[in-house]
Every structure is written in structure tokens, then in C-alpha cells.
Amino acid sequence: MNHLDKDLQSIQETRELLRQAKQAQRTLAGMSQEQLDKITAAIAAAAGEHARRLADMAVEETGFGKKEDKELKNRFAATTLYEAIRDERTHGILAENREKRTIDIGVPVGIVAGLVPSTNPTSTVIYKSMICMKAGNPIIFSPHPSAVNCILETVNVVRRAAEGAGAPAGSISCITTPTLEATNALMRHDDTRLILATGGGAMVKAAYSSGTPAIGVGAGNGPAYIHHTADVRLAVKRILDSKTFDNGTICASEQSIVVERRMEGAVTAELKAQGAYLLDDEEHRLLSKFILRPNGTMNPAIVGKSVETVA
């Protein structure tokens, strides 16, 4: 009975959040570009201020990544992204073409569902809140169950800042009892207009097949090809920097290196010179058994862990 209660409770909570978001949407729709920009700026400032604390919470709760890298990721979302979108027009008349007699008008899309992963929980909340408020869209977050506390805390930080700068209550909210049923109810609801889905393949697929327009980012598997004309030292440095950042939890991190036979010696020597460890056949066999499951998928126990832990 208890299981049923939790599901029903979470669906009820989701409907209530949607009701509040719909009210907030009416107010946001009437706001000027200047008012929306003020809210966006407040989110950026608050997220920057709490970047370190939220990064620490994420690593402590999930066991993924490195605190200093998570802090950097939070600051990237709060500051670098903010500077990139600060002066963009999203509201009202955006452009006019006199010859073709067309006018581009920016209007909010409506309520956005934000699905948040456990690998990048706090930074995802920061940037999704910011881009939604910039365009006058309320957002409801569905947190990954294993990162629910750090996600809720980040939502509270950005929500308080947004409301302090004039955003109506219900503009930024979060499901506190995450269940699959609640996420599905949120994605499929008639009032949900867009899904921003960041997470595993199954979740992105669920978003795409919900009947609601979705922008999905699933797991990445990027190979890096080092051409014979490349600066090998720099290429190897960038691949190692990318792969070791936050213990490889970013989807865009390189997963493999592809080279022509004539480049193998130089690339191998450079990898070793820069501190990479190359496994012999026996080590390779042992490690493969641990990092890959029999069905060919990755063992979740290695995600976001340090190289010492995995070794």
C-alpha cells in the first residue's frame, strides 16, 4: 500500500506544481525584457555565490566527480553562460525585415519540464533556470532520485533569487518525491510545453516518446582522432584534461583515441610523458571484466569515481 501512496503523492504534488506554474506563467507573459533580465541576473549572482557549497553537496550525496571541478561547472553555468545570453532579446519584437515585410516576435513557449541527472545535478539546475527565466518560461524540475537533496537545494537558491528579483511564486519549482510516475505525469501533461531532458538513454527516450516536444541530451561516447598533422603534445593534453575533468562525468569527454599506425608511437610516448597509464594485456582483461557488464553496458559502480578507486 505504501508504494502506491508514494506514487499517488508524487503525482498529486506534480499536478499542484503545474497549477502554480500556470499561474506564474500568466504573470511572466506580461513582463518586459528588462524585468526578465533582472530575474536572470539575480539567478546568476546567487548561483555564483553558492557555487562551492552546492558542488560539495553534489559530490557528497552522489559520490560522483570532484568538488573543485563541480564548482567550476557551477561557475561556468552561473557566469560564462550568463554573459553569453545577457544581452540577447527573447521577448517582444526581435527583428524586422522591411523588404520581406516580416517581423520576428519572441513569446514564451510555456511551462518547461527540466529533467536533471545525478552526474551534473547542480549546474544543470542553474543553467536551465536561467535560460527559462530569460525567456519568461516557468520551469518544474524532476530530480534524479540519487541527487535529490543537492538538486532541491540548488532549486531553492535560484528560486529565492528569482522571486527576490520579481519572479512570481511557482516560476521555478521541483518535485520533492521523485518517482517515475511523477516524471511521466509531468512530461505528458497538457500544460507542459517543452521538456529539457538531461540524463541516461532510457530517460531521454521516454522524453522523446512522451508526445511533448523535447530537447534531449543522453550519454556521450566521443572518440578523438589525432591526425598526423596535429600538435600531438597539445592534442594529448586536451584529451587528458577533458577526460579527467570531474572524473569524466561530462558527456562530451573523450572516450577513446583513434590514430593511424604511423602515429601510434608518438601518441603513446606523449600519453606516458603526460602521466597516462597504459595497461598491459592482463591488466586490460581484468579491468574490462570490472568496468563492463556481461551485456556490454558500463558498470554504474565506476561512474564519476577517481582513477585510484577504479584501479
Coordinates of N, CA and C in Angstrom, one line a residue, residues 277-294 310-311:
Y277 N 48.5 6.1 -17.9 CA 49.0 4.8 -17.6 C 48.4 3.9 -18.7
L278 N 49.3 3.1 -19.3 CA 48.9 2.2 -20.4 C 48.9 0.8 -19.8
L279 N 47.7 0.1 -19.9 CA 47.6 -1.2 -19.3 C 48.2 -2.3 -20.2
D280 N 48.8 -3.3 -19.6 CA 49.2 -4.5 -20.4 C 48.0 -5.4 -20.6
D281 N 48.2 -6.4 -21.4 CA 47.1 -7.3 -21.8 C 46.3 -7.9 -20.6
E282 N 47.1 -8.3 -19.6 CA 46.5 -8.9 -18.5 C 45.6 -7.9 -17.7
E283 N 46.2 -6.7 -17.4 CA 45.5 -5.7 -16.7 C 44.3 -5.3 -17.5
H284 N 44.4 -5.2 -18.8 CA 43.3 -4.8 -19.6 C 42.1 -5.8 -19.5
R285 N 42.5 -7.1 -19.4 CA 41.5 -8.2 -19.3 C 40.8 -8.1 -18.0
L286 N 41.5 -7.8 -16.9 CA 41.0 -7.8 -15.6 C 40.0 -6.5 -15.4
L287 N 40.5 -5.4 -15.9 CA 39.8 -4.2 -15.8 C 38.5 -4.2 -16.6
S288 N 38.6 -4.8 -17.8 CA 37.4 -4.9 -18.7 C 36.3 -5.7 -18.0
K289 N 36.7 -6.7 -17.3 CA 35.7 -7.6 -16.6 C 34.9 -6.7 -15.5
F290 N 35.6 -5.7 -15.0 CA 35.0 -4.9 -13.9 C 34.2 -3.7 -14.5
I291 N 34.8 -3.1 -15.5 CA 34.1 -1.9 -15.9 C 33.0 -2.1 -16.9
L292 N 33.0 -3.3 -17.6 CA 31.9 -3.6 -18.4 C 31.1 -4.8 -17.9
R293 N 29.7 -4.7 -18.0 CA 28.9 -5.8 -17.6 C 28.8 -6.8 -18.7
P294 N 28.3 -8.0 -18.4 CA 28.2 -9.1 -19.5 C 27.4 -8.6 -20.7
V310 N 38.9 3.1 -9.2 CA 38.6 2.2 -10.3 C 39.7 1.1 -10.4
A311 N 41.0 1.6 -10.3 CA 42.1 0.7 -10.4 C 42.2 -0.2 -9.2

